[in-house]
C-alpha positions as a Python dict, from the first residue, in 0.01 Angstrom:
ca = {
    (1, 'X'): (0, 0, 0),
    (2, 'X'): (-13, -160, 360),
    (3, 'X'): (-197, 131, 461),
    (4, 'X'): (-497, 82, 160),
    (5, 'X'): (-499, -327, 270),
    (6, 'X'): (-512, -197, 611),
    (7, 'X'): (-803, -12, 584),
    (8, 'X'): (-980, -251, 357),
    (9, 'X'): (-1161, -511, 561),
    (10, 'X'): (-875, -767, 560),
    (11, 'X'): (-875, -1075, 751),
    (12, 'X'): (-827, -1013, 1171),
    (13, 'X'): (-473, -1139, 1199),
    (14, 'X'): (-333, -943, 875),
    (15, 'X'): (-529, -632, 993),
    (16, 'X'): (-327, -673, 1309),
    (17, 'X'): (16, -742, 1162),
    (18, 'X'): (9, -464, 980),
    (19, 'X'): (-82, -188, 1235),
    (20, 'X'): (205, -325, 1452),
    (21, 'X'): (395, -128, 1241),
    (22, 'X'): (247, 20, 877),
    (23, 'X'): (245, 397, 981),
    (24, 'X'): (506, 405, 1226),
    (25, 'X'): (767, 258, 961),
    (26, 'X'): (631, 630, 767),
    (27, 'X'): (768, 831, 1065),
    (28, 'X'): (1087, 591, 1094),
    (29, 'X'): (1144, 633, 725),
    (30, 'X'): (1064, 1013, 708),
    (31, 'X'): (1284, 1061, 1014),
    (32, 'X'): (1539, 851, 786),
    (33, 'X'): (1551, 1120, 505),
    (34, 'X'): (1619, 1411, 676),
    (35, 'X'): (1893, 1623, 566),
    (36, 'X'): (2129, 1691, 830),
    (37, 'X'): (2190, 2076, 597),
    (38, 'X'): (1873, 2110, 797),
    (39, 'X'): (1962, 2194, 1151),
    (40, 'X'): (2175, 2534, 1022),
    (41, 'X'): (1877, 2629, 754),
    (42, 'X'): (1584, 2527, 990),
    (43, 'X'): (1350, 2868, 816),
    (44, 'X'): (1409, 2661, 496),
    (45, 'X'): (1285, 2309, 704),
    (46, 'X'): (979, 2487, 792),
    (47, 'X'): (870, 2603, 497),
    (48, 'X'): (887, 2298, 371),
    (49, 'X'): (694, 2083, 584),
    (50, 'X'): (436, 2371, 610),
    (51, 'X'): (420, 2374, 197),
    (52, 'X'): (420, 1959, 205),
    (53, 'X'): (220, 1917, 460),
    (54, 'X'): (-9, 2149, 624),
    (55, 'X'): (-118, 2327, 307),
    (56, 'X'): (-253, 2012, 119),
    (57, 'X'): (-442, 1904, 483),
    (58, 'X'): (-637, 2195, 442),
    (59, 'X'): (-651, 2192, 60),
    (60, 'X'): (-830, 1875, 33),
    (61, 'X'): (-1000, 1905, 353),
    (62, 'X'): (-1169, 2181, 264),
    (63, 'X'): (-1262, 2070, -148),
    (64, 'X'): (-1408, 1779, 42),
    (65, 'X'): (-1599, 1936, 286),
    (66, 'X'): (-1750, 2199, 34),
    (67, 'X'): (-1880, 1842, -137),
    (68, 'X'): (-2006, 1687, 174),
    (69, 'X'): (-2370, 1720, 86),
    (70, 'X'): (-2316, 1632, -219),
    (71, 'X'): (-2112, 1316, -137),
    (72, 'X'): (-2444, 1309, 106),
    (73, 'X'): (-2727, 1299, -189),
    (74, 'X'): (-2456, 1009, -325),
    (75, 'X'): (-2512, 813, -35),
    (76, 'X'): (-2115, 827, 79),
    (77, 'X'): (-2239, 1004, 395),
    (78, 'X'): (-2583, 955, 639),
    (79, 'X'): (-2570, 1303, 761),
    (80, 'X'): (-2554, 1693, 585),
    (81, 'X'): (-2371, 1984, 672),
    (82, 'X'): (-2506, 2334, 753),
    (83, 'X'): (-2344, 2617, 743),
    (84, 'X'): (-2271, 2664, 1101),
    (85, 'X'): (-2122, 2294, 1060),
    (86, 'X'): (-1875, 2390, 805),
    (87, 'X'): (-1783, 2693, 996),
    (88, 'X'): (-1674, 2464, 1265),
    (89, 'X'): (-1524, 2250, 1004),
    (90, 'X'): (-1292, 2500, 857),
    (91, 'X'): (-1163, 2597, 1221),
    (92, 'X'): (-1051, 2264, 1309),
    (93, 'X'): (-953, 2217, 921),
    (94, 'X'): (-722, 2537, 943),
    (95, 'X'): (-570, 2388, 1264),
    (96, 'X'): (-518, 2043, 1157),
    (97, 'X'): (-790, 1889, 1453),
    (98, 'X'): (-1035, 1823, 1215),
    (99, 'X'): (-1111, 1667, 895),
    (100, 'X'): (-1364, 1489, 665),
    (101, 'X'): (-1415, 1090, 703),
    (102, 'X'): (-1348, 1007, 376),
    (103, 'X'): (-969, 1181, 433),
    (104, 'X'): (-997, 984, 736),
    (105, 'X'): (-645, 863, 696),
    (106, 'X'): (-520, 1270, 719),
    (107, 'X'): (-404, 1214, 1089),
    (108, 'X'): (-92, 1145, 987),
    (109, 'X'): (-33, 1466, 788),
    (110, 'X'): (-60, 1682, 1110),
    (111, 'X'): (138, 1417, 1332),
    (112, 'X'): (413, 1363, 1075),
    (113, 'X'): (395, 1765, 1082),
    (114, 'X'): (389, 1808, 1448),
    (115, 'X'): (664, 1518, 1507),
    (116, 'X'): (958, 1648, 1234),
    (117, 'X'): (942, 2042, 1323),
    (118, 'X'): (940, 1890, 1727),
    (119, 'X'): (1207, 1655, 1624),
    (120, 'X'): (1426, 1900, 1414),
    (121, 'X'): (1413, 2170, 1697),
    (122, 'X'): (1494, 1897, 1990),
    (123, 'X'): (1828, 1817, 1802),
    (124, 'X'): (1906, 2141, 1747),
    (125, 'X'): (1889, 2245, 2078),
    (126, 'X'): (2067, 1946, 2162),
    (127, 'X'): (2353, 2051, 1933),
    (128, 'X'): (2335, 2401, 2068),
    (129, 'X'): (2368, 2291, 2444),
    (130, 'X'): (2622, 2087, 2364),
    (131, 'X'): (2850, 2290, 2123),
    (132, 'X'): (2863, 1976, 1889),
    (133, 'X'): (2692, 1663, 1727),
    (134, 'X'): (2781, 1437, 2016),
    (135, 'X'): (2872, 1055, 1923),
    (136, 'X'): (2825, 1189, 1474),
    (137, 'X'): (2424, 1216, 1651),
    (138, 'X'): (2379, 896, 1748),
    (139, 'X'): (2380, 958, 2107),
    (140, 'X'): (2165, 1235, 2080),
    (141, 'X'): (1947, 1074, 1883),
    (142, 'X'): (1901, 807, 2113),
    (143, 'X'): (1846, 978, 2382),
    (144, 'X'): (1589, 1183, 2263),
    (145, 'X'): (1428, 872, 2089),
    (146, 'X'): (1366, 732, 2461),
    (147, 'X'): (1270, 1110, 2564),
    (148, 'X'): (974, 1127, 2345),
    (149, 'X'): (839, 753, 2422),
    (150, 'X'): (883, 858, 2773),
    (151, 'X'): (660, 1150, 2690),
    (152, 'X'): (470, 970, 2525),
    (153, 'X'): (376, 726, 2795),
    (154, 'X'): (309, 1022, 3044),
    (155, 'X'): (47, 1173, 2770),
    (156, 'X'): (-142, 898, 2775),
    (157, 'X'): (-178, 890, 3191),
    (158, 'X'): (-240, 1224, 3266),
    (159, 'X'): (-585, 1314, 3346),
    (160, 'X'): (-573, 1583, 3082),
    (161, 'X'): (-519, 1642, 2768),
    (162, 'X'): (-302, 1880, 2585),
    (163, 'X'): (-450, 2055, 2286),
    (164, 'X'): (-317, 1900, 1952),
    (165, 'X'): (-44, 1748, 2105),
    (166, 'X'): (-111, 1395, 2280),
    (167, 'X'): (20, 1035, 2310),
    (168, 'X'): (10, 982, 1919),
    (169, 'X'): (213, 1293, 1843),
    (170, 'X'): (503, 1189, 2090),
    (171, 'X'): (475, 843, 1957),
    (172, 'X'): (518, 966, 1572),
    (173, 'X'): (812, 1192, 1734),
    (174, 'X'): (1021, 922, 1893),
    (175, 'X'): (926, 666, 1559),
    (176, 'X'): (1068, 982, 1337),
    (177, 'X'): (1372, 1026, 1553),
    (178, 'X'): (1482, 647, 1568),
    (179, 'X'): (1436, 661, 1205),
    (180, 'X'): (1705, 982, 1162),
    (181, 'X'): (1924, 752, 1450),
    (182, 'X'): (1925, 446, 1241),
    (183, 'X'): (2055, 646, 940),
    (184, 'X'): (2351, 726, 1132),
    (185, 'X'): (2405, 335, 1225),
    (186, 'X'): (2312, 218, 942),
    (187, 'X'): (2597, 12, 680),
    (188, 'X'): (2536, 68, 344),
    (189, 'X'): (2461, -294, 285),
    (190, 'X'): (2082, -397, 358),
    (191, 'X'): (2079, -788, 466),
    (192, 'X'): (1761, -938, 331),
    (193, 'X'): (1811, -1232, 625),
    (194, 'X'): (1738, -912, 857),
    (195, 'X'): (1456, -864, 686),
    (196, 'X'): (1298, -1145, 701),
    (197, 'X'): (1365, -1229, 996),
    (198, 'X'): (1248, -891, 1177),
    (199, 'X'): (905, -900, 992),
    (200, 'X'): (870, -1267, 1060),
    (201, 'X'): (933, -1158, 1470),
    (202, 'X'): (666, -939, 1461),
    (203, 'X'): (424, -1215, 1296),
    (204, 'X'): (489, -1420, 1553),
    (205, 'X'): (481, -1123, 1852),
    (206, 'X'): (121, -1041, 1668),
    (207, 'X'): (8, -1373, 1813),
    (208, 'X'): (27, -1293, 2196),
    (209, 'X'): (32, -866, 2188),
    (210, 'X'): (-142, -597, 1887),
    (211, 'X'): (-87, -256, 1908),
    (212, 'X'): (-135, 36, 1687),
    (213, 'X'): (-77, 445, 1706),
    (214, 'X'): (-356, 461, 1919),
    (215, 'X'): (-232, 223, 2173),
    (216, 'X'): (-142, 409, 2543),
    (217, 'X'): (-27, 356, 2907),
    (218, 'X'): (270, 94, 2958),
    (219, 'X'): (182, -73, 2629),
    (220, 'X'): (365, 242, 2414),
    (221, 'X'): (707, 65, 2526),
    (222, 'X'): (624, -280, 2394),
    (223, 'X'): (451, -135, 2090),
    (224, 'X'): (700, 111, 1997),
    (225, 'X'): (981, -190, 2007),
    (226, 'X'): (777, -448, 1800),
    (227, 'X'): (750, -120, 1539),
    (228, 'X'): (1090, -56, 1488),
    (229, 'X'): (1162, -432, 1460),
    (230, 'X'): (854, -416, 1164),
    (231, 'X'): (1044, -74, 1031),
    (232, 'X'): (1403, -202, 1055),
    (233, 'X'): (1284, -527, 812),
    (234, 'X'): (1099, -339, 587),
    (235, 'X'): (1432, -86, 545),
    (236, 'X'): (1637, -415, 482),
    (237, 'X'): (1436, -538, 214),
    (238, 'X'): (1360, -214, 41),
    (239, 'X'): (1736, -224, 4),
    (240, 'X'): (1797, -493, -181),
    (241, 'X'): (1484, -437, -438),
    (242, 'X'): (1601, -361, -752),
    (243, 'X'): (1482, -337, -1139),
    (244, 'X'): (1103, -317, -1238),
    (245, 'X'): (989, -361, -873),
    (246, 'X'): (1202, -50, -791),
    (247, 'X'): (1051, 131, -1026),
    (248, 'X'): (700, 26, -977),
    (249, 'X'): (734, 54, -605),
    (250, 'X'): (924, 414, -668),
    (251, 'X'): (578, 505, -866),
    (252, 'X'): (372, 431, -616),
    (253, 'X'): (525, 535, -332),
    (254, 'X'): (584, 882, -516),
    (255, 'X'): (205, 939, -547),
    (256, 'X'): (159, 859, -121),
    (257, 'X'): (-77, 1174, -121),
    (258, 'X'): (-300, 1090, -356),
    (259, 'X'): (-361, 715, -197),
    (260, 'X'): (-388, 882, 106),
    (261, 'X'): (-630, 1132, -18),
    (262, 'X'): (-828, 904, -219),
    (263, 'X'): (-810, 549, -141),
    (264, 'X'): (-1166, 618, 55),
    (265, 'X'): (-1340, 732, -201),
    (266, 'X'): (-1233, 442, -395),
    (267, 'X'): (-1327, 218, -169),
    (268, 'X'): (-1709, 364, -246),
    (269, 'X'): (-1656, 223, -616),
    (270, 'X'): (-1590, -100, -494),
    (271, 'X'): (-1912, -86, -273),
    (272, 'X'): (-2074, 78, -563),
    (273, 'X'): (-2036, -265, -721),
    (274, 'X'): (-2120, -507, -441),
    (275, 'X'): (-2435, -301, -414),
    (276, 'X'): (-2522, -374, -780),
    (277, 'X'): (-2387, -734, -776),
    (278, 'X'): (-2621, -866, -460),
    (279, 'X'): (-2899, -627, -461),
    (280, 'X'): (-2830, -429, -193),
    (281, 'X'): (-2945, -134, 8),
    (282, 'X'): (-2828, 183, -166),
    (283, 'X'): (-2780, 305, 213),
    (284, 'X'): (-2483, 43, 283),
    (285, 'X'): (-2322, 244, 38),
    (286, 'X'): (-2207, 472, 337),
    (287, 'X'): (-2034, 196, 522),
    (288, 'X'): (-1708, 304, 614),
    (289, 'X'): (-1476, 242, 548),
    (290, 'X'): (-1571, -75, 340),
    (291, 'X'): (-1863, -308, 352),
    (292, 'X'): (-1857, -580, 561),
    (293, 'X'): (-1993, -948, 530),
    (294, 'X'): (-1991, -961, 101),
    (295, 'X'): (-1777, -1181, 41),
    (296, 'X'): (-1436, -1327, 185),
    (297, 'X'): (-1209, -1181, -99),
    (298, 'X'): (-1390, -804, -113),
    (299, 'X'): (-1089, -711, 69),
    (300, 'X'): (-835, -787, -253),
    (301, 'X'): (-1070, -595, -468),
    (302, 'X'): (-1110, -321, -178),
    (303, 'X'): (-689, -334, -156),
    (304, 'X'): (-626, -308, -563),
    (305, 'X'): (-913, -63, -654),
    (306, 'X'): (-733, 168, -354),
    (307, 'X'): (-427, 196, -519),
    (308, 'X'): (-508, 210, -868),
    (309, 'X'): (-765, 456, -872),
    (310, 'X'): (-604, 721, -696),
    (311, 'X'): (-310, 664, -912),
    (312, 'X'): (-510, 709, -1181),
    (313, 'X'): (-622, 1004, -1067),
    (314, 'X'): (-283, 1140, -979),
    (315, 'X'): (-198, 1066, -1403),
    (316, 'X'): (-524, 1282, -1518),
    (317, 'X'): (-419, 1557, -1290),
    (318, 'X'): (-62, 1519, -1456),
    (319, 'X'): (-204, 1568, -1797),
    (320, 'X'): (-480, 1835, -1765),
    (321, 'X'): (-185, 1995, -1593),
    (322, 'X'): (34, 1970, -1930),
    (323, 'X'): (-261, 2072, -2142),
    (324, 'X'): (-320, 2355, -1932),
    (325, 'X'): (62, 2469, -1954),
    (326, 'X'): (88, 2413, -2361),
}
């Protein structure tokens, strides 16, 4: 949900707040979940994460780039696609360096890919060198959570670049393994005063320093702190949620790849409408990812219209699904 308001022309400071910490508190939290039956079935680990997350990258990537034109006649895009251009498409689909705008939000399929099968085999190794889980993990997982942000740094200063794997991926690796360190830490009691009080720290951090996944050179260190202060509230609070907003939040949150995949495309709705409402430009109806300068609330409807629509689209799925099987 932080990700849709994220994305949805919010005001400056809110954009900001968020990205100090939004997706790496999804590498923290998937780094959080691992199974520790992992490390001695890592064939099993792979499959997984190939089956979870490289095949629906290239699923969707490649429905949506077979409707490119279409989406083009629309109005979603300004430019076509020839055949040569999908050719290259599907190469840097099928390899995860590619994919269309409006899954512009797909990055974080391939990193959360790259950084849990580099994660999984660093701490295996680890264990292997070693002969045992030093400190229950927690060492390890330490030190190879300060590994990777080194790495990360270094990425972003050398004067070349590494195919597929760069700053970001390093970054996602050292936010997944803090994440599977915490979980070691961690009491079983969340503290809602932690909560609070981490998010409100990186409110008031947001003031003098931004940063995002994007963000390189010394900054990674300062960035990757105020992110795990964001991650370690928002771990708190989910903690103590409870009831309805469990459930609701459980709902949503199970459906992640169908916001991710279509909270874009909802977005055009939304434009769709301010188009029609002040008599503008069919054109603008490509502005990406939302329009700017309607109005200073477009971002609410922008934020709401992301979530719901690709829920609902999750629920037809569901039952054309259930037809299909009766």
């Amino acid at each position: 949900m932080l990700m849709v308001v994220g994305h949805s022309g919010c005001p400056v400071f809110l954009n900001e707040y968020i990205y100090q910490f939004h997706m790496p508190c999804f590498f923290f939290v998937s780094g959080f979940l691992l199974k520790e039956k992992y490390l001695n079935d890592m064939t099993t680990f792979f499959k997984r994460r190939f089956k979870g997350l490289w095949w629906p990258f290239v699923k969707w990537s490649v429905i949506f780039m077979l409707l490119h034109n279409v989406f083009a006649a629309w109005h979603l895009y300004d430019n076509t696609y020839t055949w040569k251009d999908m050719a290259y498409k599907l190469f840097y689909i099928v390899t995860m360096t590619g994919s269309e705008q409006l899954l512009g939000g797909y990055w974080f399929l391939k990193e959360l890919l790259y950084a849990s099968v580099i994660s999984i085999v660093a701490l295996k190794l680890v264990h292997i060198i070693l002969g045992r889980k030093a400190d229950n993990g927690i060492r390890t997982g330490v030190f190879l959570t300060l590994l990777f942000l080194v790495c990360a740094y270094v990425l972003s200063v050398l004067p070349f670049k590494i195919p597929t794997i760069g700053s970001k991926t390093m970054l996602a690796t050292s936010f997944f393994l803090a994440g599977y360190t915490y979980r070691k830490m961690l009491e079983n009691q969340s503290r809602l005063w932690i909560g609070l009080m981490a998010l409100f720290i990186v409110a008031g951090v947001t003031f003098f320093f931004t940063g995002s996944m994007e963000t390189t050179s010394w900054a990674v260190f300062p960035y990757f702190a105020v992110a795990m202060t964001g991650s370690v509230g928002v771990i708190n609070l989910a903690g103590l949620i409870k009831g309805s907003a469990l459930k609701a939040l459980n709902y949503v949150g199970d459906k992640t790849l169908y916001i991710l995949t279509f909270h874009f495309i909802a977005f055009k709705l939304v434009s769709l409408m301010w188009i029609g409402v002040y008599d503008l430009p069919i054109h603008r109806l490509s502005d990406f990812p939302v329009m700017s300068g309607v109005n200073m609330f477009s971002w609410i409807v922008y934020s709401i219209i992301g979530v719901i629509v690709p829920l609902g689209v999750w629920e037809v799925s569901q039952f054309m699904q259930s037809g299909f099987r009766k």
